[in-house]
C-alpha atoms as one frame of an Amber mdcrd trajectory, in Angstrom:
protein
-143.077 168.014 -32.304-146.767 167.033 -31.628-149.882 168.812 -29.421-151.072
 164.873 -29.150-149.117 163.334 -26.520-150.345 159.736 -27.450-148.720 160.353
 -31.697-145.516 161.804 -29.020-145.131 158.574 -27.269-145.295 156.365 -30.561
-142.964 158.276 -31.915-140.805 157.915 -28.686-141.460 154.405 -28.583-140.485
 153.688 -32.141-137.686 155.787 -32.087-136.322 156.487 -28.765-134.120 152.870
 -28.242-132.291 155.021 -31.806-132.087 158.276 -31.108-131.922 160.823 -28.140
-135.992 161.794 -28.370-136.762 165.368 -27.115-140.423 166.661 -27.380-142.679
 169.818 -27.402-146.445 169.871 -27.530-146.921 173.645 -29.072-145.142 175.463
 -31.321-143.450 178.179 -29.343-142.103 175.387 -26.975-141.018 173.948 -30.169
-138.882 176.629 -31.395-137.582 177.087 -28.475-136.276 173.704 -27.369-134.793
 173.557 -31.300-132.794 177.007 -30.555-131.863 175.892 -26.741-129.915 172.668
 -28.529-130.870 172.205 -32.108-131.057 168.631 -33.365-130.295 166.523 -36.451
-134.281 166.125 -37.322-137.703 167.212 -36.507-141.052 165.803 -37.056-143.354
 168.611 -36.560-147.675 168.436 -36.959-149.108 170.779 -38.824-152.114 171.463
 -36.598-150.172 173.079 -32.913-151.696 175.219 -30.655-150.386 178.897 -31.228
-148.476 178.487 -34.198-148.679 176.035 -36.458-146.499 173.829 -37.713-146.236
 175.767 -41.397-145.264 178.507 -38.843-142.714 176.554 -37.056-140.810 175.894
 -40.450-141.171 178.886 -42.039-139.461 180.520 -38.667-136.565 177.646 -38.229
-135.523 178.408 -41.683-135.144 182.063 -41.434-132.954 181.574 -39.002-129.028
 180.885 -40.085-128.687 178.438 -36.815-130.977 176.323 -37.648-132.468 176.344
 -41.082-130.166 173.500 -41.995-132.329 171.466 -39.994-134.447 168.783 -41.897
-137.880 168.728 -41.037-140.425 166.147 -41.286-144.641 167.042 -41.421-146.342
 164.267 -40.006-150.626 164.919 -40.466-153.600 163.435 -41.243-154.260 165.370
 -44.199-152.810 163.841 -47.180-154.378 165.970 -49.817-151.867 166.520 -52.616
-152.610 170.117 -51.892-151.566 170.101 -48.009-148.182 168.119 -49.220-147.696
 170.891 -51.582-148.371 173.697 -48.537-145.621 171.631 -46.611-142.177 171.255
 -48.833-143.287 175.907 -49.807-142.944 175.661 -45.982-139.251 174.156 -46.247
-140.273 170.648 -45.115-137.467 167.999 -46.581-140.619 164.851 -46.631-144.205
 164.346 -45.477-145.619 161.708 -43.753-149.281 160.572 -43.847-151.079 159.106
 -40.377-151.843 156.978 -39.477-147.509 156.175 -39.593-146.232 153.423 -40.442
-143.484 152.514 -38.274-141.223 151.014 -40.831-141.868 153.786 -42.823-140.984
 156.147 -40.294-137.974 154.501 -39.184-136.857 154.759 -42.698-137.259 158.460
 -43.505-135.806 158.906 -40.592-132.311 157.558 -40.622-132.173 158.512 -44.477
-132.960 162.111 -43.778-130.568 162.027 -40.631-127.855 160.356 -42.929-128.364
 163.069 -45.288-128.136 165.523 -42.932-124.969 164.645 -41.671-123.225 164.356
 -44.677-124.305 167.871 -46.260-123.074 169.091 -42.435-119.642 167.267 -43.111
-119.541 168.997 -46.529-120.390 172.396 -44.894-117.991 171.927 -42.262-114.970
 171.485 -44.663-115.414 174.071 -46.862-115.980 176.486 -43.871-111.882 174.747
 -42.055-108.776 176.367 -43.198-106.563 173.096 -44.752-103.100 173.684 -42.979
-104.507 174.287 -39.041-107.572 172.828 -38.822-109.340 176.282 -36.836-112.433
 178.180 -39.304-111.289 180.165 -42.271-111.838 183.193 -43.209-114.790 182.437
 -45.129-116.614 180.680 -41.247-115.263 183.701 -39.763-117.054 186.177 -42.076
-120.203 184.208 -41.705-120.354 184.181 -37.776-119.350 188.116 -37.605-122.392
 188.770 -39.234-124.355 186.160 -37.769-122.548 187.235 -34.250-123.354 191.280
 -34.971-127.341 190.539 -35.468-127.464 188.341 -32.351-126.119 190.556 -29.764
-127.953 193.351 -31.458-130.898 192.048 -30.431-129.807 190.871 -27.108-128.129
 194.416 -26.155-124.988 192.575 -25.524-121.284 192.879 -25.999-119.452 191.023
 -28.904-115.719 191.536 -28.734-113.132 190.362 -31.349-109.305 189.345 -30.829
-106.736 190.875 -33.836-103.473 188.268 -33.286-100.265 188.455 -35.583 -97.522
 185.830 -35.145 -94.462 188.517 -34.557 -91.747 188.715 -37.028 -93.143 185.699
 -38.944 -91.530 186.516 -42.280 -87.957 186.295 -40.363 -89.441 182.421 -38.942
 -90.084 181.228 -42.644 -86.928 182.848 -43.994 -85.025 181.386 -40.897 -86.232
 177.933 -40.639 -88.080 177.625 -44.157 -91.283 177.687 -45.142 -92.145 173.603
 -43.904 -91.381 174.906 -40.337 -93.652 178.193 -40.800 -96.728 175.900 -41.549
 -96.024 173.696 -38.448 -95.459 176.478 -36.555 -98.654 178.408 -37.555-100.609
 174.786 -36.794 -99.049 174.824 -33.142-100.038 178.228 -32.769-103.150 177.543
 -34.138-104.003 174.364 -31.984-103.388 176.381 -28.495-105.532 179.296 -29.553
-108.013 177.018 -29.695-107.534 174.920 -27.098-107.911 178.075 -24.582-111.133
 179.231 -26.410-112.974 177.106 -23.855-116.468 178.373 -24.260-118.579 176.335
 -27.397-120.094 179.853 -28.910-115.652 181.540 -29.217-114.325 181.096 -32.282
-110.309 180.728 -33.051-110.265 181.713 -37.398-107.064 181.587 -39.331-107.782
 185.419 -40.458-104.747 185.538 -43.369-101.198 184.554 -43.515-100.337 184.566
 -40.057-102.963 185.708 -37.967-105.979 184.747 -36.462-108.911 186.172 -35.150
-111.061 185.146 -32.670-114.747 186.365 -31.907-116.025 186.468 -28.401-119.861
 186.690 -27.824-121.520 188.200 -24.431-117.630 189.536 -23.178-116.689 192.881
 -22.696-113.805 194.336 -22.805-112.117 193.626 -19.751-112.810 190.147 -20.157
-111.807 190.170 -23.871-108.306 191.363 -22.494-108.100 188.757 -19.856-108.689
 185.876 -22.243-106.136 187.802 -24.683-103.247 187.822 -22.254-104.107 183.913
 -20.946-103.934 183.753 -25.237-100.222 185.266 -25.435 -98.327 183.592 -22.544
-100.186 180.420 -23.769 -98.436 180.513 -27.024 -95.502 181.948 -25.318 -95.088
 178.840 -23.224 -94.769 176.265 -26.206 -91.366 178.450 -26.159 -90.598 177.495
 -29.815 -87.647 178.833 -30.612 -86.976 181.719 -32.960 -83.697 183.469 -33.838
 -85.468 186.289 -35.528 -87.407 187.285 -32.110 -84.677 189.150 -30.451 -84.639
 189.613 -27.059 -87.428 186.609 -26.410 -86.041 183.826 -28.934 -89.343 182.384
 -28.883 -92.535 182.578 -31.284 -95.042 185.400 -29.557 -97.982 186.524 -30.909
 -99.486 190.688 -30.842-103.118 191.002 -30.111-105.393 193.674 -31.085-108.693
 193.282 -28.197-112.027 195.525 -29.854-115.772 195.309 -28.033-118.973 196.621
 -29.281-122.406 196.575 -28.403-123.493 196.622 -31.639-126.187 198.679 -32.937
-127.760 199.912 -36.422-125.538 202.363 -36.199-122.326 200.368 -36.889-121.691
 198.113 -39.871-119.737 194.511 -38.510-116.677 195.812 -40.161-116.080 198.543
 -37.629-115.428 196.278 -35.135-112.789 194.658 -37.426-111.157 198.105 -37.730
-111.405 198.726 -34.361-108.745 194.984 -33.676-106.849 196.261 -36.412-106.110
 199.589 -34.952-105.266 197.830 -31.532-103.499 195.460 -33.691-101.213 198.299
 -34.389-100.645 199.595 -31.693 -99.836 196.758 -29.979 -96.838 196.010 -32.799
 -95.520 199.820 -32.427 -95.220 198.826 -28.871 -93.036 196.378 -28.962 -94.809
 193.416 -29.892 -95.927 190.467 -27.985 -98.125 192.066 -26.027-102.161 192.818
 -25.685-103.615 196.047 -26.964-107.385 197.143 -26.353
């Protein structure tokens, strides 16, 4: 992001063949561009109209969705004080103008490689080792972030709490290895049916899964829950302990809230848990919401 078209053209010519390069000429546009489609790396000028480069960097560092994107400042100011201020704002590197093409390429490649390694480690920390979907830690972080985002945008946030029916009986009858395979198949089916990029399915604990559906009202969430229920049933996984169906099924509790300061995110979990209890009490293999 730079306010000089010539500088932007030079950087595009320098990096465009190797990377997908997007450009902005002021701070506000830069923030919108990054938030709409987070990049792997940001090259940022200090002096820009409106928001300065420092302000842009601090703004991005304050957001959970953009705080991990490395920022390299490119500026004509190369004093030690200026360099220190860049790092204090949250930059990972500093390149002085006039730029050296090979130095820019080398530093961009290095920081993108480090970013991708960091992303991989962070993803591994948030993935359930057995099922491959998000783990409870990832779910808790996503719930907090989506709650705050929905509160700002005044949009509904829905949650599905899912339990595999009579799973203890399944383990007792077929063994724990078969139980693990069953969990994997159900998790994969749930993930396949959640087609919106901002929806999330996570292993909540044991045989329970949780889904977050941002910007989704109660009717839409119940409809999606029914799709999930039928999709798992379509797998027709034999379950001798599930009478009368004889196959693996799921019960789903559905809750929806318009987040506000009056409640904590845990209230949405409590509501979904109550509805899951209702689904089980009504005979299982059903949706309650």
